[in-house]
Amino acid sequence: MSTAGRTEQAAPRRTTEETPAVQHPVAIRTAERLRTIREQWGALLAAVETPPASTTWPPAETRAFLNTGATDDGALLVEDRAPLTLRQHPAPANLDALDVALFVEQQVFDLADTLAAAVQHAGPDDVRRWTFPDPGAPDARTATGSRAHGLHWAAVYVEGRVLDEDTEPELLLGDALLAAPFAPLPEWALHEAARVVRACEQRVARIVAADAITETRTLPTPCPSCGGALAVRAAPADPPTVICRTGEACGADTERDYRGRRMWGWPACLPLLLAAEQEMPEAA
């Protein structure tokens, strides 16, 4: 169809609200996993600096709350200590977390290289362009290409390719059309991205998921309602919480967590933690 007589209508007809694209379910799920990785990246880097949980009571993460009775006003923000680029740790406190961070960063960087080679047509001055590493470059930043921007930018780039963003010609001033900066992702590349991102998300979840990062510990005192086992969760940047392992059958007068278990948040859990601390000399 000729474009004559349609110049004035070209721009308004190119909005995503009017012509939504139907996205592949694999692409949608992969994009969700990439967002999860980005959102948890800071927590993963913080875990690199956090020693693995010990079996002592009270846990190191809860001692400040037990000793001061303070709220979480002074809690450490992940954003304050964890930039979204992997820092070198000459003596990391948690080697498992460091291994996962290194694995995820390398996998996402390599995936961005693969997808860029397959579909990228953006010019050298386009800010959306992924730049490949150039080991022969005269300076270190140029030598690492877009990897210098860190995991967060790499994940955003991969998400854009998975969702086929910027794959239509772009209208410039003067009604000129510029070739699309990216081609639609072929099926093989989409499934390769899905495989890599799924593996990365699973590894991150083993470190930063609530039960994994805190290594939930059983308290020496039973549930005051049903007599079941109580467990405390204490992440480095969050106040502790206590749950009853009995599950939905427990009738304690408190809220439930996402699995239906009775849960005491902060500061409601403080009496339970103090009772457990007082119990320790008798059990020794």
PDB file of C-alpha atoms in Angstrom:
ATOM      1  CA  MET A   1       0.000   0.000   0.000  1.00  0.00           C
ATOM      2  CA  SER A   2       1.263   3.465  -0.899  1.00  0.00           C
ATOM      3  CA  THR A   3       2.141   5.827   1.924  1.00  0.00           C
ATOM      4  CA  ALA A   4       0.965   8.864  -0.054  1.00  0.00           C
ATOM      5  CA  GLY A   5      -1.671  10.937   1.699  1.00  0.00           C
ATOM      6  CA  ARG A   6      -0.986   9.246   5.060  1.00  0.00           C
ATOM      7  CA  THR A   7       1.963  11.358   6.247  1.00  0.00           C
ATOM      8  CA  GLU A   8      -0.050  13.239   8.849  1.00  0.00           C
ATOM      9  CA  GLN A   9      -1.433   9.997  10.319  1.00  0.00           C
ATOM     10  CA  ALA A  10       1.849   8.076  10.454  1.00  0.00           C
ATOM     11  CA  ALA A  11       3.008   9.149  13.916  1.00  0.00           C
ATOM     12  CA  PRO A  12      -0.259   8.711  15.889  1.00  0.00           C
ATOM     13  CA  ARG A  13      -0.893   5.265  14.383  1.00  0.00           C
ATOM     14  CA  ARG A  14       2.447   3.938  15.689  1.00  0.00           C
ATOM     15  CA  THR A  15       1.506   3.871  19.391  1.00  0.00           C
ATOM     16  CA  THR A  16       1.593   0.591  21.305  1.00  0.00           C
ATOM     17  CA  GLU A  17      -1.812   1.334  22.847  1.00  0.00           C
ATOM     18  CA  GLU A  18      -3.467   1.192  19.430  1.00  0.00           C
ATOM     19  CA  THR A  19      -1.451  -1.690  17.943  1.00  0.00           C
ATOM     20  CA  PRO A  20      -0.460  -3.981  20.792  1.00  0.00           C
ATOM     21  CA  ALA A  21       1.825  -6.858  19.892  1.00  0.00           C
ATOM     22  CA  VAL A  22       0.945 -10.394  20.927  1.00  0.00           C
ATOM     23  CA  GLN A  23       3.955 -11.685  22.840  1.00  0.00           C
ATOM     24  CA  HIS A  24       5.117 -15.265  23.132  1.00  0.00           C
ATOM     25  CA  PRO A  25       4.393 -16.811  26.581  1.00  0.00           C
ATOM     26  CA  VAL A  26       8.044 -17.866  26.829  1.00  0.00           C
ATOM     27  CA  ALA A  27       9.091 -14.259  26.215  1.00  0.00           C
ATOM     28  CA  ILE A  28       6.760 -12.954  28.922  1.00  0.00           C
ATOM     29  CA  ARG A  29       7.983 -15.472  31.492  1.00  0.00           C
ATOM     30  CA  THR A  30      11.623 -14.842  30.612  1.00  0.00           C
ATOM     31  CA  ALA A  31      11.132 -11.096  31.008  1.00  0.00           C
ATOM     32  CA  GLU A  32       9.575 -11.673  34.430  1.00  0.00           C
ATOM     33  CA  ARG A  33      12.573 -13.750  35.469  1.00  0.00           C
ATOM     34  CA  LEU A  34      14.958 -11.051  34.287  1.00  0.00           C
ATOM     35  CA  ARG A  35      13.115  -8.481  36.394  1.00  0.00           C
ATOM     36  CA  THR A  36      13.378 -10.772  39.396  1.00  0.00           C
ATOM     37  CA  ILE A  37      17.130 -11.077  38.869  1.00  0.00           C
ATOM     38  CA  ARG A  38      17.477  -7.280  38.638  1.00  0.00           C
ATOM     39  CA  GLU A  39      15.378  -6.722  41.732  1.00  0.00           C
ATOM     40  CA  GLN A  40      17.344  -9.285  43.766  1.00  0.00           C
ATOM     41  CA  TRP A  41      20.794  -8.371  42.464  1.00  0.00           C
ATOM     42  CA  GLY A  42      21.478  -5.906  45.262  1.00  0.00           C
ATOM     43  CA  ALA A  43      20.437  -8.465  47.875  1.00  0.00           C
ATOM     44  CA  LEU A  44      22.718 -11.037  46.262  1.00  0.00           C
ATOM     45  CA  LEU A  45      25.694  -8.676  46.412  1.00  0.00           C
ATOM     46  CA  ALA A  46      24.851  -7.906  50.026  1.00  0.00           C
ATOM     47  CA  ALA A  47      24.822 -11.647  50.727  1.00  0.00           C
ATOM     48  CA  VAL A  48      28.392 -11.859  49.416  1.00  0.00           C
ATOM     49  CA  GLU A  49      29.395  -9.642  52.348  1.00  0.00           C
ATOM     50  CA  THR A  50      27.229 -11.520  54.865  1.00  0.00           C
ATOM     51  CA  PRO A  51      28.731 -14.560  56.635  1.00  0.00           C
ATOM     52  CA  PRO A  52      26.647 -17.739  56.327  1.00  0.00           C
ATOM     53  CA  ALA A  53      24.238 -18.197  59.198  1.00  0.00           C
ATOM     54  CA  SER A  54      25.679 -19.931  62.238  1.00  0.00           C
ATOM     55  CA  THR A  55      23.884 -22.290  64.596  1.00  0.00           C
ATOM     56  CA  THR A  56      24.370 -20.091  67.646  1.00  0.00           C
ATOM     57  CA  TRP A  57      21.530 -18.394  69.469  1.00  0.00           C
ATOM     58  CA  PRO A  58      20.657 -15.621  69.249  1.00  0.00           C
ATOM     59  CA  PRO A  59      21.609 -15.281  65.584  1.00  0.00           C
ATOM     60  CA  ALA A  60      23.950 -12.406  64.834  1.00  0.00           C
ATOM     61  CA  GLU A  61      21.268 -10.778  62.692  1.00  0.00           C
ATOM     62  CA  THR A  62      18.859 -10.574  65.652  1.00  0.00           C
ATOM     63  CA  ARG A  63      21.243  -9.477  68.414  1.00  0.00           C
ATOM     64  CA  ALA A  64      20.913  -5.781  67.644  1.00  0.00           C
ATOM     65  CA  PHE A  65      17.139  -6.014  67.914  1.00  0.00           C
ATOM     66  CA  LEU A  66      17.265  -8.084  71.119  1.00  0.00           C
ATOM     67  CA  ASN A  67      19.788  -5.813  72.797  1.00  0.00           C
ATOM     68  CA  THR A  68      18.225  -2.475  71.944  1.00  0.00           C
ATOM     69  CA  GLY A  69      14.587  -3.224  71.313  1.00  0.00           C
ATOM     70  CA  ALA A  70      14.887  -0.798  68.440  1.00  0.00           C
ATOM     71  CA  THR A  71      12.724  -0.801  65.368  1.00  0.00           C
ATOM     72  CA  ASP A  72      14.135  -1.064  61.896  1.00  0.00           C
ATOM     73  CA  ASP A  73      14.733   2.690  61.587  1.00  0.00           C
ATOM     74  CA  GLY A  74      18.468   2.075  61.382  1.00  0.00           C
ATOM     75  CA  ALA A  75      18.252  -1.028  59.227  1.00  0.00           C
ATOM     76  CA  LEU A  76      20.900  -1.214  56.523  1.00  0.00           C
ATOM     77  CA  LEU A  77      19.554  -0.493  53.080  1.00  0.00           C
ATOM     78  CA  VAL A  78      20.809  -2.818  50.367  1.00  0.00           C
ATOM     79  CA  GLU A  79      21.065   0.172  48.008  1.00  0.00           C
ATOM     80  CA  ASP A  80      23.574   1.793  50.384  1.00  0.00           C
ATOM     81  CA  ARG A  81      26.070  -1.036  50.159  1.00  0.00           C
ATOM     82  CA  ALA A  82      25.469  -2.896  46.934  1.00  0.00           C
ATOM     83  CA  PRO A  83      26.021  -1.086  43.621  1.00  0.00           C
ATOM     84  CA  LEU A  84      24.601  -2.873  40.606  1.00  0.00           C
ATOM     85  CA  THR A  85      28.011  -3.937  39.345  1.00  0.00           C
ATOM     86  CA  LEU A  86      29.804  -6.872  40.849  1.00  0.00           C
ATOM     87  CA  ARG A  87      32.652  -5.678  43.041  1.00  0.00           C
ATOM     88  CA  GLN A  88      35.764  -7.707  43.689  1.00  0.00           C
ATOM     89  CA  HIS A  89      35.918  -9.268  47.136  1.00  0.00           C
ATOM     90  CA  PRO A  90      39.451 -10.306  48.148  1.00  0.00           C
ATOM     91  CA  ALA A  91      37.985 -12.119  51.154  1.00  0.00           C
ATOM     92  CA  PRO A  92      34.233 -12.631  50.567  1.00  0.00           C
ATOM     93  CA  ALA A  93      32.197 -13.544  53.613  1.00  0.00           C
ATOM     94  CA  ASN A  94      29.936 -15.922  51.662  1.00  0.00           C
ATOM     95  CA  LEU A  95      31.632 -17.901  48.893  1.00  0.00           C
ATOM     96  CA  ASP A  96      28.373 -19.519  47.757  1.00  0.00           C
ATOM     97  CA  ALA A  97      26.830 -16.092  47.157  1.00  0.00           C
ATOM     98  CA  LEU A  98      29.948 -14.909  45.327  1.00  0.00           C
ATOM     99  CA  ASP A  99      29.926 -17.978  43.076  1.00  0.00           C
ATOM    100  CA  VAL A 100      26.279 -17.343  42.171  1.00  0.00           C
ATOM    101  CA  ALA A 101      26.910 -13.648  41.481  1.00  0.00           C
ATOM    102  CA  LEU A 102      29.855 -14.442  39.214  1.00  0.00           C
ATOM    103  CA  PHE A 103      27.861 -17.145  37.404  1.00  0.00           C
ATOM    104  CA  VAL A 104      24.811 -14.932  36.830  1.00  0.00           C
ATOM    105  CA  GLU A 105      26.834 -11.944  35.688  1.00  0.00           C
ATOM    106  CA  GLN A 106      28.857 -14.000  33.191  1.00  0.00           C
ATOM    107  CA  GLN A 107      25.795 -15.834  31.837  1.00  0.00           C
ATOM    108  CA  VAL A 108      23.748 -12.672  31.293  1.00  0.00           C
ATOM    109  CA  PHE A 109      26.694 -10.867  29.697  1.00  0.00           C
ATOM    110  CA  ASP A 110      27.312 -13.786  27.316  1.00  0.00           C
ATOM    111  CA  LEU A 111      23.594 -13.972  26.513  1.00  0.00           C
ATOM    112  CA  ALA A 112      23.540 -10.263  25.650  1.00  0.00           C
ATOM    113  CA  ASP A 113      26.475 -10.874  23.275  1.00  0.00           C
ATOM    114  CA  THR A 114      24.604 -13.736  21.625  1.00  0.00           C
ATOM    115  CA  LEU A 115      21.357 -11.826  21.138  1.00  0.00           C
ATOM    116  CA  ALA A 116      23.140  -8.722  19.891  1.00  0.00           C
ATOM    117  CA  ALA A 117      24.968 -10.762  17.274  1.00  0.00           C
ATOM    118  CA  ALA A 118      21.662 -12.248  16.142  1.00  0.00           C
ATOM    119  CA  VAL A 119      19.361  -9.215  15.899  1.00  0.00           C
ATOM    120  CA  GLN A 120      21.163  -5.911  16.541  1.00  0.00           C
ATOM    121  CA  HIS A 121      21.264  -3.268  13.783  1.00  0.00           C
ATOM    122  CA  ALA A 122      21.487  -0.143  15.956  1.00  0.00           C
ATOM    123  CA  GLY A 123      24.138   2.363  14.972  1.00  0.00           C
ATOM    124  CA  PRO A 124      27.262   3.023  17.032  1.00  0.00           C
ATOM    125  CA  ASP A 125      25.763   6.196  18.550  1.00  0.00           C
ATOM    126  CA  ASP A 126      22.471   4.568  19.563  1.00  0.00           C
ATOM    127  CA  VAL A 127      22.240   4.392  23.366  1.00  0.00           C
ATOM    128  CA  ARG A 128      20.259   1.166  23.039  1.00  0.00           C
ATOM    129  CA  ARG A 129      23.139  -0.596  21.329  1.00  0.00           C
ATOM    130  CA  TRP A 130      24.985  -3.411  23.091  1.00  0.00           C
ATOM    131  CA  THR A 131      28.734  -3.027  22.591  1.00  0.00           C
ATOM    132  CA  PHE A 132      30.838  -6.178  22.464  1.00  0.00           C
ATOM    133  CA  PRO A 133      34.046  -6.520  24.491  1.00  0.00           C
ATOM    134  CA  ASP A 134      37.201  -5.452  22.706  1.00  0.00           C
ATOM    135  CA  PRO A 135      40.253  -6.921  24.475  1.00  0.00           C
ATOM    136  CA  GLY A 136      42.572  -4.910  22.227  1.00  0.00           C
ATOM    137  CA  ALA A 137      41.085  -1.538  23.176  1.00  0.00           C
ATOM    138  CA  PRO A 138      43.479   1.005  24.699  1.00  0.00           C
ATOM    139  CA  ASP A 139      41.505   1.487  27.914  1.00  0.00           C
ATOM    140  CA  ALA A 140      39.824  -0.973  30.274  1.00  0.00           C
ATOM    141  CA  ARG A 141      36.329   0.505  29.973  1.00  0.00           C
ATOM    142  CA  THR A 142      36.278   0.250  26.185  1.00  0.00           C
ATOM    143  CA  ALA A 143      37.778  -3.220  26.390  1.00  0.00           C
ATOM    144  CA  THR A 144      34.789  -4.498  28.379  1.00  0.00           C
ATOM    145  CA  GLY A 145      32.176  -2.863  26.122  1.00  0.00           C
ATOM    146  CA  SER A 146      28.664  -2.629  27.532  1.00  0.00           C
ATOM    147  CA  ARG A 147      29.637  -5.014  30.318  1.00  0.00           C
ATOM    148  CA  ALA A 148      31.135  -1.978  32.040  1.00  0.00           C
ATOM    149  CA  HIS A 149      27.563  -0.855  32.794  1.00  0.00           C
ATOM    150  CA  GLY A 150      26.962  -3.924  34.960  1.00  0.00           C
ATOM    151  CA  LEU A 151      24.402  -6.664  35.362  1.00  0.00           C
ATOM    152  CA  HIS A 152      21.406  -4.357  35.606  1.00  0.00           C
ATOM    153  CA  TRP A 153      21.923  -2.808  32.162  1.00  0.00           C
ATOM    154  CA  ALA A 154      22.686  -6.191  30.598  1.00  0.00           C
ATOM    155  CA  ALA A 155      19.433  -7.638  31.984  1.00  0.00           C
ATOM    156  CA  VAL A 156      17.446  -4.666  30.653  1.00  0.00           C
ATOM    157  CA  TYR A 157      19.034  -5.134  27.227  1.00  0.00           C
ATOM    158  CA  VAL A 158      18.226  -8.859  27.154  1.00  0.00           C
ATOM    159  CA  GLU A 159      14.656  -8.164  28.272  1.00  0.00           C
ATOM    160  CA  GLY A 160      14.195  -5.734  25.390  1.00  0.00           C
ATOM    161  CA  ARG A 161      15.371  -8.308  22.878  1.00  0.00           C
ATOM    162  CA  VAL A 162      13.199 -11.046  24.372  1.00  0.00           C
ATOM    163  CA  LEU A 163      10.132  -8.797  24.159  1.00  0.00           C
ATOM    164  CA  ASP A 164      11.001  -7.694  20.598  1.00  0.00           C
ATOM    165  CA  GLU A 165      11.201  -4.028  21.548  1.00  0.00           C
ATOM    166  CA  ASP A 166      12.331  -1.478  18.932  1.00  0.00           C
ATOM    167  CA  THR A 167      11.814  -3.846  16.014  1.00  0.00           C
ATOM    168  CA  GLU A 168       9.819  -1.443  13.823  1.00  0.00           C
ATOM    169  CA  PRO A 169      11.178   1.308  11.551  1.00  0.00           C
ATOM    170  CA  GLU A 170      11.263   4.620  13.377  1.00  0.00           C
ATOM    171  CA  LEU A 171       9.774   7.857  12.068  1.00  0.00           C
ATOM    172  CA  LEU A 172      12.210  10.771  12.070  1.00  0.00           C
ATOM    173  CA  LEU A 173      11.678  14.492  11.588  1.00  0.00           C
ATOM    174  CA  GLY A 174      10.701  15.201   8.025  1.00  0.00           C
ATOM    175  CA  ASP A 175       8.724  11.937   7.822  1.00  0.00           C
ATOM    176  CA  ALA A 176      11.817   9.903   6.997  1.00  0.00           C
ATOM    177  CA  LEU A 177      11.928   6.319   8.158  1.00  0.00           C
ATOM    178  CA  LEU A 178      14.962   4.913   9.939  1.00  0.00           C
ATOM    179  CA  ALA A 179      15.562   1.178   9.814  1.00  0.00           C
ATOM    180  CA  ALA A 180      14.633  -0.705  12.982  1.00  0.00           C
ATOM    181  CA  PRO A 181      17.536  -0.911  15.450  1.00  0.00           C
ATOM    182  CA  PHE A 182      16.749  -4.564  16.178  1.00  0.00           C
ATOM    183  CA  ALA A 183      15.203  -7.468  14.327  1.00  0.00           C
ATOM    184  CA  PRO A 184      12.630  -9.730  15.982  1.00  0.00           C
ATOM    185  CA  LEU A 185      14.261 -12.477  18.005  1.00  0.00           C
ATOM    186  CA  PRO A 186      14.266 -15.840  16.233  1.00  0.00           C
ATOM    187  CA  GLU A 187      12.751 -18.819  17.982  1.00  0.00           C
ATOM    188  CA  TRP A 188      16.060 -20.499  18.763  1.00  0.00           C
ATOM    189  CA  ALA A 189      17.400 -17.356  20.409  1.00  0.00           C
ATOM    190  CA  LEU A 190      14.250 -16.912  22.500  1.00  0.00           C
ATOM    191  CA  HIS A 191      14.514 -20.435  23.869  1.00  0.00           C
ATOM    192  CA  GLU A 192      18.235 -20.031  24.520  1.00  0.00           C
ATOM    193  CA  ALA A 193      17.472 -16.854  26.472  1.00  0.00           C
ATOM    194  CA  ALA A 194      14.748 -18.660  28.404  1.00  0.00           C
ATOM    195  CA  ARG A 195      17.135 -21.482  29.324  1.00  0.00           C
ATOM    196  CA  VAL A 196      19.915 -19.176  30.507  1.00  0.00           C
ATOM    197  CA  VAL A 197      17.648 -16.800  32.441  1.00  0.00           C
ATOM    198  CA  ARG A 198      15.818 -19.646  34.161  1.00  0.00           C
ATOM    199  CA  ALA A 199      19.106 -21.119  35.372  1.00  0.00           C
ATOM    200  CA  CYS A 200      20.238 -17.719  36.653  1.00  0.00           C
ATOM    201  CA  GLU A 201      16.988 -17.035  38.489  1.00  0.00           C
ATOM    202  CA  GLN A 202      17.094 -20.440  40.159  1.00  0.00           C
ATOM    203  CA  ARG A 203      20.622 -19.838  41.441  1.00  0.00           C
ATOM    204  CA  VAL A 204      19.771 -16.382  42.747  1.00  0.00           C
ATOM    205  CA  ALA A 205      16.709 -17.774  44.527  1.00  0.00           C
ATOM    206  CA  ARG A 206      18.845 -20.295  46.413  1.00  0.00           C
ATOM    207  CA  ILE A 207      20.741 -17.421  48.012  1.00  0.00           C
ATOM    208  CA  VAL A 208      18.261 -14.593  48.461  1.00  0.00           C
ATOM    209  CA  ALA A 209      14.935 -16.398  48.946  1.00  0.00           C
ATOM    210  CA  ALA A 210      13.715 -15.872  52.503  1.00  0.00           C
ATOM    211  CA  ASP A 211      14.369 -19.389  53.735  1.00  0.00           C
ATOM    212  CA  ALA A 212      17.702 -19.652  51.921  1.00  0.00           C
ATOM    213  CA  ILE A 213      19.377 -16.422  52.932  1.00  0.00           C
ATOM    214  CA  THR A 214      18.338 -16.634  56.562  1.00  0.00           C
ATOM    215  CA  GLU A 215      18.637 -20.420  56.998  1.00  0.00           C
ATOM    216  CA  THR A 216      15.643 -20.325  59.349  1.00  0.00           C
ATOM    217  CA  ARG A 217      16.532 -21.585  62.840  1.00  0.00           C
ATOM    218  CA  THR A 218      14.339 -23.404  65.350  1.00  0.00           C
ATOM    219  CA  LEU A 219      13.858 -21.677  68.692  1.00  0.00           C
ATOM    220  CA  PRO A 220      14.393 -23.572  71.945  1.00  0.00           C
ATOM    221  CA  THR A 221      10.892 -22.606  73.159  1.00  0.00           C
ATOM    222  CA  PRO A 222       7.611 -23.981  71.736  1.00  0.00           C
ATOM    223  CA  CYS A 223       4.664 -22.111  70.260  1.00  0.00           C
ATOM    224  CA  PRO A 224       2.613 -20.571  73.115  1.00  0.00           C
ATOM    225  CA  SER A 225      -0.613 -21.623  71.399  1.00  0.00           C
ATOM    226  CA  CYS A 226      -0.161 -25.139  70.005  1.00  0.00           C
ATOM    227  CA  GLY A 227       3.187 -26.228  71.453  1.00  0.00           C
ATOM    228  CA  GLY A 228       4.666 -26.686  68.008  1.00  0.00           C
ATOM    229  CA  ALA A 229       8.167 -25.702  66.935  1.00  0.00           C
ATOM    230  CA  LEU A 230       8.913 -22.034  66.429  1.00  0.00           C
ATOM    231  CA  ALA A 231      11.452 -20.785  63.902  1.00  0.00           C
ATOM    232  CA  VAL A 232      13.079 -17.370  63.545  1.00  0.00           C
ATOM    233  CA  ARG A 233      14.013 -15.704  60.289  1.00  0.00           C
ATOM    234  CA  ALA A 234      16.586 -12.949  60.436  1.00  0.00           C
ATOM    235  CA  ALA A 235      17.951 -11.360  57.272  1.00  0.00           C
ATOM    236  CA  PRO A 236      20.779  -8.825  57.584  1.00  0.00           C
ATOM    237  CA  ALA A 237      18.704  -5.831  56.498  1.00  0.00           C
ATOM    238  CA  ASP A 238      15.341  -6.775  58.003  1.00  0.00           C
ATOM    239  CA  PRO A 239      13.951  -7.178  61.526  1.00  0.00           C
ATOM    240  CA  PRO A 240      13.374 -10.789  62.610  1.00  0.00           C
ATOM    241  CA  THR A 241      10.098 -12.677  62.304  1.00  0.00           C
ATOM    242  CA  VAL A 242       8.958 -15.861  64.019  1.00  0.00           C
ATOM    243  CA  ILE A 243       6.773 -18.558  62.460  1.00  0.00           C
ATOM    244  CA  CYS A 244       5.048 -21.632  63.876  1.00  0.00           C
ATOM    245  CA  ARG A 245       5.944 -24.772  61.950  1.00  0.00           C
ATOM    246  CA  THR A 246       2.645 -26.455  62.857  1.00  0.00           C
ATOM    247  CA  GLY A 247       1.061 -24.773  59.866  1.00  0.00           C
ATOM    248  CA  GLU A 248      -2.565 -23.879  59.361  1.00  0.00           C
ATOM    249  CA  ALA A 249      -3.666 -26.015  62.341  1.00  0.00           C
ATOM    250  CA  CYS A 250      -2.077 -23.584  64.800  1.00  0.00           C
ATOM    251  CA  GLY A 251      -4.646 -21.302  66.410  1.00  0.00           C
ATOM    252  CA  ALA A 252      -2.323 -18.534  67.622  1.00  0.00           C
ATOM    253  CA  ASP A 253      -3.847 -15.071  67.632  1.00  0.00           C
ATOM    254  CA  THR A 254      -1.543 -13.535  65.034  1.00  0.00           C
ATOM    255  CA  GLU A 255      -1.278 -13.094  61.293  1.00  0.00           C
ATOM    256  CA  ARG A 256      -0.460 -15.801  58.762  1.00  0.00           C
ATOM    257  CA  ASP A 257       2.352 -15.865  56.223  1.00  0.00           C
ATOM    258  CA  TYR A 258       1.956 -16.674  52.528  1.00  0.00           C
ATOM    259  CA  ARG A 259       1.925 -20.418  53.329  1.00  0.00           C
ATOM    260  CA  GLY A 260      -0.811 -20.107  55.945  1.00  0.00           C
ATOM    261  CA  ARG A 261       1.516 -20.502  58.934  1.00  0.00           C
ATOM    262  CA  ARG A 262       1.114 -18.335  62.022  1.00  0.00           C
ATOM    263  CA  MET A 263       3.681 -15.542  62.000  1.00  0.00           C
ATOM    264  CA  TRP A 264       4.820 -12.933  64.508  1.00  0.00           C
ATOM    265  CA  GLY A 265       6.372  -9.896  62.832  1.00  0.00           C
ATOM    266  CA  TRP A 266       8.432  -7.196  64.476  1.00  0.00           C
ATOM    267  CA  PRO A 267       7.981  -6.143  67.276  1.00  0.00           C
ATOM    268  CA  ALA A 268       5.298  -8.737  68.125  1.00  0.00           C
ATOM    269  CA  CYS A 269       7.932 -11.494  68.008  1.00  0.00           C
ATOM    270  CA  LEU A 270      10.171  -9.799  70.609  1.00  0.00           C
ATOM    271  CA  PRO A 271       8.674 -11.614  73.661  1.00  0.00           C
ATOM    272  CA  LEU A 272       9.212 -14.968  71.922  1.00  0.00           C
ATOM    273  CA  LEU A 273      12.834 -14.102  71.114  1.00  0.00           C
ATOM    274  CA  LEU A 274      13.532 -12.907  74.641  1.00  0.00           C
ATOM    275  CA  ALA A 275      11.966 -16.067  76.086  1.00  0.00           C
ATOM    276  CA  ALA A 276      14.188 -18.166  73.823  1.00  0.00           C
ATOM    277  CA  GLU A 277      17.278 -16.243  74.911  1.00  0.00           C
ATOM    278  CA  GLN A 278      16.427 -16.806  78.596  1.00  0.00           C
ATOM    279  CA  GLU A 279      15.953 -20.504  77.929  1.00  0.00           C
ATOM    280  CA  MET A 280      19.477 -21.019  76.638  1.00  0.00           C
ATOM    281  CA  PRO A 281      21.407 -21.178  80.001  1.00  0.00           C
ATOM    282  CA  GLU A 282      19.095 -23.898  81.293  1.00  0.00           C
ATOM    283  CA  ALA A 283      19.506 -25.924  78.122  1.00  0.00           C
ATOM    284  CA  ALA A 284      23.288 -25.620  78.154  1.00  0.00           C
TER     285      ALA A 284
END
